[in-house]
């Protein structure tokens, strides 16, 4: 499968057409942004790690009954995926308070919830990805009620599966963001990526942050943290 026209270039990935109209190639970049593009930088080696980690995790989820866009990894930095139309929602699942949740509700980072918290944001950079509920999403025709129910069930299942995978490796899954897409026939599948760019991952022993917060908050050791989580993931999958 070969890359044809560049269809889209985002903050962390490029997407190319292929000879097959139903398939696309995703190419992961080392570029990093935070705070809606205000902070920019490069995390050396991130493209390869995010590509490989996302593929390992999606293959595992697929095995356990979550349909994904993954077709196959083409090389360390590029993957063949099914073409989807993205549902313009950022689907966030939280197990512990952190980031915007802590800020919004004034609670300390690390507060553990009795049940996972699921939230939707409208994927719209111009508006700053505002939080929304099911009624808002339906009113804006971002998804149907039925689709939202499917997305919610998959998101919670993904959370259970990923929590287990990371717990086995001494890592706490604090929260994560996923995106879903529709195949040509309307089937909802997991799309985008699952990586330290999109998950908060803390060492279970030391509570050290092993994710993009090291970049967002200038904590140093960003590359090393990405390498370490990838190494811990690969040992034993
Ligand atoms: N997240 C993401 N992309 C976004 C916003 C959030 O991948 O545009 C991830 C983020 O890495 C974290 C989770 O979603 O794992 C929850 O993020 P939060 O809402 O706390 O926002 P943040 O504090 O990152 O702005």
Short mmCIF file of C-alpha atoms in Angstrom, two decimals, residues 7-234:
data_model
loop_
_atom_site.label_atom_id
_atom_site.label_comp_id
_atom_site.label_asym_id
_atom_site.label_seq_id
_atom_site.Cartn_x
_atom_site.Cartn_y
_atom_site.Cartn_z
CA UNK A 7 -5.49 14.63 2.77
CA UNK A 8 -4.95 16.23 6.13
CA UNK A 9 -2.17 17.41 8.37
CA UNK A 10 -2.99 17.75 12.04
CA UNK A 11 -0.94 18.64 15.08
CA UNK A 12 0.56 15.18 15.55
CA UNK A 13 -0.29 13.19 12.42
CA UNK A 14 -0.52 13.32 8.66
CA UNK A 15 -3.18 11.37 6.79
CA UNK A 16 -2.70 10.16 3.20
CA UNK A 17 -5.01 8.64 0.63
CA UNK A 18 -4.17 5.22 -0.84
CA UNK A 19 -5.18 3.35 -4.01
CA UNK A 20 -8.11 1.97 -2.02
CA UNK A 21 -10.77 4.62 -1.30
CA UNK A 22 -11.71 2.83 1.93
CA UNK A 23 -8.16 2.86 3.33
CA UNK A 24 -5.87 5.65 4.55
CA UNK A 25 -2.29 5.84 5.80
CA UNK A 26 -1.60 7.65 9.05
CA UNK A 27 1.92 8.98 9.60
CA UNK A 28 2.81 9.99 13.17
CA UNK A 29 4.95 13.09 13.77
CA UNK A 30 7.34 14.00 16.59
CA UNK A 31 5.63 17.41 16.83
CA UNK A 32 3.81 18.15 20.06
CA UNK A 33 1.34 20.89 20.92
CA UNK A 34 -0.57 21.75 24.06
CA UNK A 35 -3.09 24.31 25.27
CA UNK A 36 -4.97 24.35 21.97
CA UNK A 37 -1.78 24.87 19.95
CA UNK A 38 -0.34 27.70 22.07
CA UNK A 39 2.64 25.60 23.19
CA UNK A 40 4.65 23.89 20.46
CA UNK A 41 7.62 21.56 20.56
CA UNK A 42 9.18 18.34 19.40
CA UNK A 43 9.36 15.12 21.37
CA UNK A 44 12.13 13.07 19.72
CA UNK A 45 10.98 9.54 18.95
CA UNK A 46 7.31 10.24 19.79
CA UNK A 47 6.00 9.44 16.31
CA UNK A 48 7.37 5.91 16.41
CA UNK A 49 6.28 5.30 20.01
CA UNK A 50 2.74 6.63 19.52
CA UNK A 51 2.28 4.65 16.31
CA UNK A 52 3.50 1.40 17.84
CA UNK A 53 1.74 1.86 21.18
CA UNK A 54 -1.55 2.81 19.60
CA UNK A 55 -1.38 -0.22 17.32
CA UNK A 56 -0.52 -2.65 20.14
CA UNK A 57 -3.38 -1.32 22.27
CA UNK A 58 -5.92 -1.23 19.43
CA UNK A 59 -5.02 -4.78 18.38
CA UNK A 60 -5.59 -5.87 21.98
CA UNK A 61 -8.92 -4.02 22.19
CA UNK A 62 -10.02 -5.47 18.85
CA UNK A 63 -9.26 -9.00 20.18
CA UNK A 64 -11.48 -8.29 23.14
CA UNK A 65 -14.45 -7.04 21.13
CA UNK A 66 -13.91 -3.33 20.47
CA UNK A 67 -13.94 -2.63 16.72
CA UNK A 68 -11.17 -0.24 15.63
CA UNK A 69 -9.92 1.44 12.46
CA UNK A 70 -6.64 -0.51 12.59
CA UNK A 71 -5.72 -2.54 9.50
CA UNK A 72 -1.96 -3.05 9.86
CA UNK A 73 1.27 -1.31 10.78
CA UNK A 74 3.25 -0.49 7.63
CA UNK A 75 6.48 0.71 9.24
CA UNK A 76 7.55 2.08 12.64
CA UNK A 77 5.92 5.43 12.00
CA UNK A 78 3.00 4.63 9.66
CA UNK A 79 -0.18 2.59 9.78
CA UNK A 80 -2.87 1.54 7.35
CA UNK A 81 -6.33 2.32 8.73
CA UNK A 82 -9.93 2.15 7.58
CA UNK A 83 -11.32 5.43 6.31
CA UNK A 84 -13.92 6.76 8.73
CA UNK A 85 -15.78 9.97 9.13
CA UNK A 86 -14.83 11.16 12.60
CA UNK A 87 -17.62 11.78 15.10
CA UNK A 88 -16.64 15.29 16.24
CA UNK A 89 -16.55 14.41 19.93
CA UNK A 90 -13.61 14.03 22.27
CA UNK A 91 -14.67 11.15 24.48
CA UNK A 92 -12.88 11.40 27.81
CA UNK A 93 -12.89 8.78 30.55
CA UNK A 94 -11.47 9.61 33.97
CA UNK A 95 -10.58 7.31 36.86
CA UNK A 96 -8.76 9.92 38.95
CA UNK A 97 -9.12 13.70 38.95
CA UNK A 98 -6.52 15.57 36.90
CA UNK A 99 -6.07 18.33 34.37
CA UNK A 100 -9.15 20.26 33.34
CA UNK A 101 -11.41 18.28 35.73
CA UNK A 102 -9.33 19.34 38.75
CA UNK A 103 -9.26 22.90 37.53
CA UNK A 104 -12.97 23.09 36.71
CA UNK A 105 -14.23 21.59 39.97
CA UNK A 106 -11.42 22.69 42.29
CA UNK A 107 -10.34 19.23 43.41
CA UNK A 108 -6.79 18.01 43.87
CA UNK A 109 -5.14 15.88 41.22
CA UNK A 110 -5.14 12.22 42.14
CA UNK A 111 -8.57 12.10 43.81
CA UNK A 112 -9.87 8.62 42.89
CA UNK A 113 -13.47 8.26 41.70
CA UNK A 114 -15.75 5.42 42.83
CA UNK A 115 -16.88 5.01 39.19
CA UNK A 116 -15.32 6.19 35.96
CA UNK A 117 -16.43 9.64 34.80
CA UNK A 118 -17.28 9.93 31.12
CA UNK A 119 -17.45 13.29 29.40
CA UNK A 120 -17.82 14.60 25.88
CA UNK A 121 -16.21 17.68 24.41
CA UNK A 122 -17.14 19.17 21.05
CA UNK A 123 -14.09 18.66 18.82
CA UNK A 124 -13.78 22.24 17.65
CA UNK A 125 -10.45 24.07 18.13
CA UNK A 126 -12.01 27.44 17.26
CA UNK A 127 -14.33 27.10 20.26
CA UNK A 128 -11.68 25.51 22.51
CA UNK A 129 -13.32 22.04 22.56
CA UNK A 130 -16.23 22.96 24.88
CA UNK A 131 -17.67 20.35 27.22
CA UNK A 132 -21.11 19.09 26.17
CA UNK A 133 -23.77 16.60 27.18
CA UNK A 134 -25.85 14.14 25.13
CA UNK A 135 -28.64 16.65 24.49
CA UNK A 136 -26.13 19.19 23.17
CA UNK A 137 -24.52 16.58 20.93
CA UNK A 138 -27.91 15.52 19.53
CA UNK A 139 -29.08 19.14 19.09
CA UNK A 140 -25.90 19.93 17.17
CA UNK A 141 -26.36 16.71 15.14
CA UNK A 142 -22.88 15.52 16.09
CA UNK A 143 -24.25 12.01 16.76
CA UNK A 144 -27.57 10.25 17.27
CA UNK A 145 -28.78 8.97 20.66
CA UNK A 146 -28.12 5.43 19.45
CA UNK A 147 -24.56 6.31 18.43
CA UNK A 148 -23.95 8.03 21.77
CA UNK A 149 -25.08 4.89 23.60
CA UNK A 150 -22.69 2.74 21.53
CA UNK A 151 -19.85 5.22 22.05
CA UNK A 152 -20.46 5.34 25.80
CA UNK A 153 -20.47 1.54 26.10
CA UNK A 154 -17.26 1.20 24.05
CA UNK A 155 -15.54 3.99 25.99
CA UNK A 156 -16.25 2.29 29.33
CA UNK A 157 -15.16 -1.08 27.96
CA UNK A 158 -11.95 0.46 26.60
CA UNK A 159 -11.36 1.96 30.05
CA UNK A 160 -11.75 -1.42 31.78
CA UNK A 161 -9.44 -3.15 29.32
CA UNK A 162 -6.77 -0.44 29.29
CA UNK A 163 -6.84 -0.11 33.09
CA UNK A 164 -6.07 -3.82 33.32
CA UNK A 165 -3.31 -3.71 30.71
CA UNK A 166 -1.59 -0.79 32.45
CA UNK A 167 -2.17 -2.11 35.98
CA UNK A 168 -0.33 -5.31 35.01
CA UNK A 169 2.64 -3.08 34.22
CA UNK A 170 2.55 -1.00 37.40
CA UNK A 171 0.91 1.98 35.75
CA UNK A 172 -2.27 3.84 36.77
CA UNK A 173 -4.55 4.92 33.92
CA UNK A 174 -5.65 8.31 35.26
CA UNK A 175 -7.70 9.42 32.25
CA UNK A 176 -7.71 9.32 28.45
CA UNK A 177 -9.36 10.73 25.36
CA UNK A 178 -10.58 8.64 22.44
CA UNK A 179 -12.32 9.44 19.18
CA UNK A 180 -14.73 7.31 17.21
CA UNK A 181 -15.54 7.23 13.52
CA UNK A 182 -18.22 5.88 11.22
CA UNK A 183 -17.36 3.39 8.48
CA UNK A 184 -19.14 3.79 5.14
CA UNK A 185 -21.99 1.58 6.43
CA UNK A 186 -22.36 3.63 9.62
CA UNK A 187 -20.64 1.17 11.97
CA UNK A 188 -18.98 2.97 14.88
CA UNK A 189 -15.31 2.08 15.37
CA UNK A 190 -12.51 3.36 17.59
CA UNK A 191 -10.27 5.68 15.55
CA UNK A 192 -7.49 8.25 16.13
CA UNK A 193 -4.83 7.06 18.60
CA UNK A 194 -4.18 5.81 22.13
CA UNK A 195 -0.79 7.02 23.33
CA UNK A 196 0.93 9.06 26.06
CA UNK A 197 -0.30 12.11 24.09
CA UNK A 198 -3.89 11.12 24.81
CA UNK A 199 -3.70 9.28 28.15
CA UNK A 200 -2.52 10.24 31.61
CA UNK A 201 -0.31 7.44 32.90
CA UNK A 202 1.24 7.49 36.37
CA UNK A 203 3.73 5.08 37.86
CA UNK A 204 1.71 3.15 40.46
CA UNK A 205 4.55 3.19 43.00
CA UNK A 206 5.97 6.68 42.68
CA UNK A 207 2.98 8.42 41.01
CA UNK A 208 5.48 9.92 38.58
CA UNK A 209 3.82 11.25 35.42
CA UNK A 210 4.72 9.23 32.32
CA UNK A 211 2.76 11.13 29.68
CA UNK A 212 2.32 14.41 27.84
CA UNK A 213 1.86 16.35 31.09
CA UNK A 214 5.69 16.28 31.29
CA UNK A 215 5.66 18.38 28.10
CA UNK A 216 2.63 20.51 29.01
CA UNK A 217 4.07 21.39 32.42
CA UNK A 218 7.80 21.55 31.50
CA UNK A 219 8.67 18.73 33.88
CA UNK A 220 11.63 17.50 31.80
CA UNK A 221 12.38 13.88 30.91
CA UNK A 222 9.63 13.82 28.28
CA UNK A 223 11.38 11.51 25.80
CA UNK A 224 12.48 9.21 28.61
CA UNK A 225 8.91 8.93 29.95
CA UNK A 226 7.52 8.02 26.51
CA UNK A 227 10.31 5.43 26.05
CA UNK A 228 9.65 3.98 29.48
CA UNK A 229 5.90 3.47 29.05
CA UNK A 230 6.47 1.90 25.64
CA UNK A 231 9.06 -0.45 27.11
CA UNK A 232 6.75 -1.40 29.98
CA UNK A 233 3.89 -1.99 27.56
CA UNK A 234 5.90 -4.20 25.18
#
